[in-house]
Amino acid sequence: VTFTTVKTTRTMLQVYDASGREVATLFNRTADAGMEYRLNFDGSSMPNGMYIYRLTTEDEVIIRKFMIAR
């Protein structure tokens, strides 16, 4: 997951399974404005299926789906 914030802000990136249970927190701190963050999610221990990541800042929430399939 790659993201950049427009302003310096508290940022959280969480991963949820299809049931809505949180399975990982990849980022939970202040993100500096204009800096690109690249986060890796190792889903090798996770079962195949649909997952959701949620990026939350002071100004917005972005939600995206992704699939783990082996």
Coordinates of N, CA and C in Angstrom, one line a residue:
V1 N 0.9 -1.2 0.0 CA 0.0 0.0 0.0 C 0.9 1.2 0.0
T2 N 0.6 2.1 -0.9 CA 1.4 3.4 -1.0 C 0.4 4.6 -0.8
F3 N 0.8 5.5 0.1 CA 0.0 6.7 0.2 C 0.9 7.9 0.5
T4 N 0.3 9.1 0.3 CA 0.9 10.4 0.6 C -0.2 11.3 1.1
T5 N 0.1 12.0 2.2 CA -0.9 13.0 2.7 C -0.5 14.4 2.3
V6 N -1.6 15.2 2.1 CA -1.4 16.6 1.7 C -0.8 17.4 2.8
K7 N -1.2 17.1 4.1 CA -0.7 17.9 5.2 C -0.2 16.9 6.3
T8 N 0.6 17.3 7.2 CA 1.1 16.5 8.2 C -0.1 16.2 9.2
T9 N -0.4 14.9 9.3 CA -1.6 14.5 10.1 C -1.5 13.1 10.7
R10 N -2.2 12.9 11.7 CA -2.3 11.6 12.3 C -2.9 10.7 11.3
T11 N -2.3 9.5 11.1 CA -2.8 8.6 10.0 C -2.8 7.2 10.5
M12 N -3.8 6.4 10.2 CA -3.9 5.0 10.5 C -4.3 4.2 9.3
L13 N -3.6 3.1 9.1 CA -3.9 2.1 8.0 C -4.2 0.8 8.7
Q14 N -5.4 0.3 8.5 CA -5.8 -1.0 9.1 C -6.3 -1.9 8.0
V15 N -6.2 -3.2 8.3 CA -6.6 -4.2 7.4 C -7.7 -5.0 8.1
Y16 N -8.8 -5.3 7.4 CA -10.0 -6.0 7.9 C -10.3 -7.2 7.0
D17 N -10.8 -8.3 7.7 CA -11.2 -9.4 6.8 C -12.7 -9.2 6.4
A18 N -13.3 -10.1 5.6 CA -14.6 -9.9 5.1 C -15.7 -9.8 6.2
S19 N -15.4 -10.3 7.3 CA -16.3 -10.2 8.5 C -16.3 -8.9 9.2
G20 N -15.3 -8.1 8.8 CA -15.1 -6.8 9.5 C -14.2 -6.8 10.7
R21 N -13.5 -8.0 10.9 CA -12.6 -8.1 12.0 C -11.2 -7.5 11.6
E22 N -10.7 -6.6 12.5 CA -9.3 -6.1 12.2 C -8.3 -7.2 12.3
V23 N -7.5 -7.3 11.2 CA -6.5 -8.4 11.2 C -5.1 -7.8 11.3
A24 N -4.9 -6.5 11.0 CA -3.6 -5.9 11.1 C -3.7 -4.4 11.1
T25 N -2.8 -3.7 11.8 CA -2.6 -2.3 11.8 C -1.2 -2.1 11.2
L26 N -1.2 -1.5 10.0 CA 0.1 -1.3 9.3 C 0.8 0.0 9.6
F27 N 0.0 1.0 10.0 CA 0.5 2.3 10.2 C -0.4 3.0 11.2
N28 N 0.3 3.6 12.2 CA -0.5 4.3 13.3 C 0.4 5.4 13.9
R29 N 0.6 6.5 13.2 CA 1.4 7.5 13.7 C 1.2 8.8 12.8
T30 N 2.0 9.8 13.0 CA 1.8 11.0 12.2 C 2.6 10.8 10.9
A31 N 1.9 11.1 9.8 CA 2.4 11.1 8.4 C 2.8 12.5 8.0
D32 N 4.0 12.7 7.5 CA 4.5 14.0 7.1 C 3.9 14.3 5.7
A33 N 3.6 15.6 5.6 CA 3.0 16.1 4.3 C 4.0 15.8 3.2
G34 N 3.4 15.3 2.1 CA 4.2 15.2 0.8 C 5.1 14.0 0.8
M35 N 5.3 13.3 1.9 CA 6.2 12.1 1.9 C 5.4 10.9 1.5
E36 N 6.0 10.1 0.6 CA 5.4 8.9 0.2 C 5.8 7.7 1.1
Y37 N 4.7 7.0 1.6 CA 4.9 5.9 2.5 C 4.5 4.6 1.7
R38 N 5.4 3.6 1.8 CA 5.1 2.3 1.1 C 5.1 1.3 2.2
L39 N 4.0 0.6 2.4 CA 3.8 -0.4 3.4 C 3.6 -1.7 2.8
N40 N 4.2 -2.7 3.3 CA 4.0 -4.1 2.9 C 3.1 -4.8 3.8
F41 N 2.2 -5.6 3.3 CA 1.3 -6.5 4.0 C 1.6 -7.9 3.7
D42 N 2.1 -8.7 4.6 CA 2.4 -10.1 4.4 C 1.2 -10.9 4.8
G43 N 0.4 -11.3 3.8 CA -0.8 -12.0 4.0 C -0.6 -13.5 3.9
S44 N 0.6 -14.0 3.9 CA 0.9 -15.4 3.7 C 0.3 -16.3 4.7
S45 N 0.0 -15.8 5.9 CA -0.6 -16.6 6.9 C -2.1 -16.5 7.0
M46 N -2.6 -15.6 6.1 CA -4.1 -15.4 6.0 C -4.7 -16.3 5.0
P47 N -6.0 -16.7 5.3 CA -6.7 -17.5 4.3 C -7.1 -16.7 3.1
N48 N -7.2 -17.4 2.0 CA -7.7 -16.8 0.8 C -9.0 -16.1 1.0
G49 N -9.2 -15.0 0.3 CA -10.5 -14.2 0.5 C -10.3 -12.8 0.2
M50 N -11.4 -12.1 0.4 CA -11.5 -10.6 0.2 C -11.2 -9.9 1.5
Y51 N -10.3 -8.9 1.4 CA -9.9 -8.1 2.6 C -10.1 -6.6 2.2
I52 N -10.1 -5.8 3.2 CA -10.3 -4.4 3.1 C -9.2 -3.6 3.8
Y53 N -8.7 -2.6 3.2 CA -7.8 -1.7 4.0 C -8.5 -0.4 4.2
R54 N -8.3 0.2 5.3 CA -8.9 1.6 5.6 C -7.8 2.5 6.0
L55 N -7.6 3.6 5.3 CA -6.7 4.6 5.6 C -7.5 5.8 6.1
T56 N -7.1 6.2 7.4 CA -7.9 7.2 8.1 C -6.9 8.3 8.4
T57 N -7.3 9.6 8.1 CA -6.6 10.8 8.5 C -7.5 11.7 9.2
E58 N -7.1 12.8 9.6 CA -8.0 13.8 10.3 C -9.0 14.3 9.3
D59 N -8.8 14.3 8.0 CA -9.7 14.9 7.0 C -10.4 13.9 6.1
E60 N -10.0 12.6 6.1 CA -10.7 11.7 5.2 C -10.5 10.3 5.6
V61 N -11.3 9.4 5.0 CA -11.2 8.0 5.2 C -11.3 7.4 3.8
I62 N -10.3 6.5 3.4 CA -10.2 5.9 2.1 C -10.3 4.4 2.4
I63 N -11.3 3.7 1.7 CA -11.5 2.3 1.9 C -11.3 1.6 0.5
R64 N -10.5 0.6 0.5 CA -10.2 -0.2 -0.7 C -10.3 -1.7 -0.4
K65 N -10.8 -2.5 -1.4 CA -10.8 -3.9 -1.3 C -9.6 -4.5 -2.0
F66 N -9.1 -5.7 -1.5 CA -8.1 -6.4 -2.2 C -8.3 -7.9 -1.9
M67 N -7.8 -8.8 -2.7 CA -8.0 -10.2 -2.6 C -6.7 -10.9 -2.3
I68 N -6.7 -11.9 -1.5 CA -5.6 -12.8 -1.3 C -6.0 -14.1 -1.9
A69 N -5.2 -14.5 -2.9 CA -5.5 -15.8 -3.6 C -4.2 -16.5 -3.9
R70 N -4.0 -17.7 -3.5 CA -2.8 -18.4 -3.9 C -3.1 -19.6 -4.7

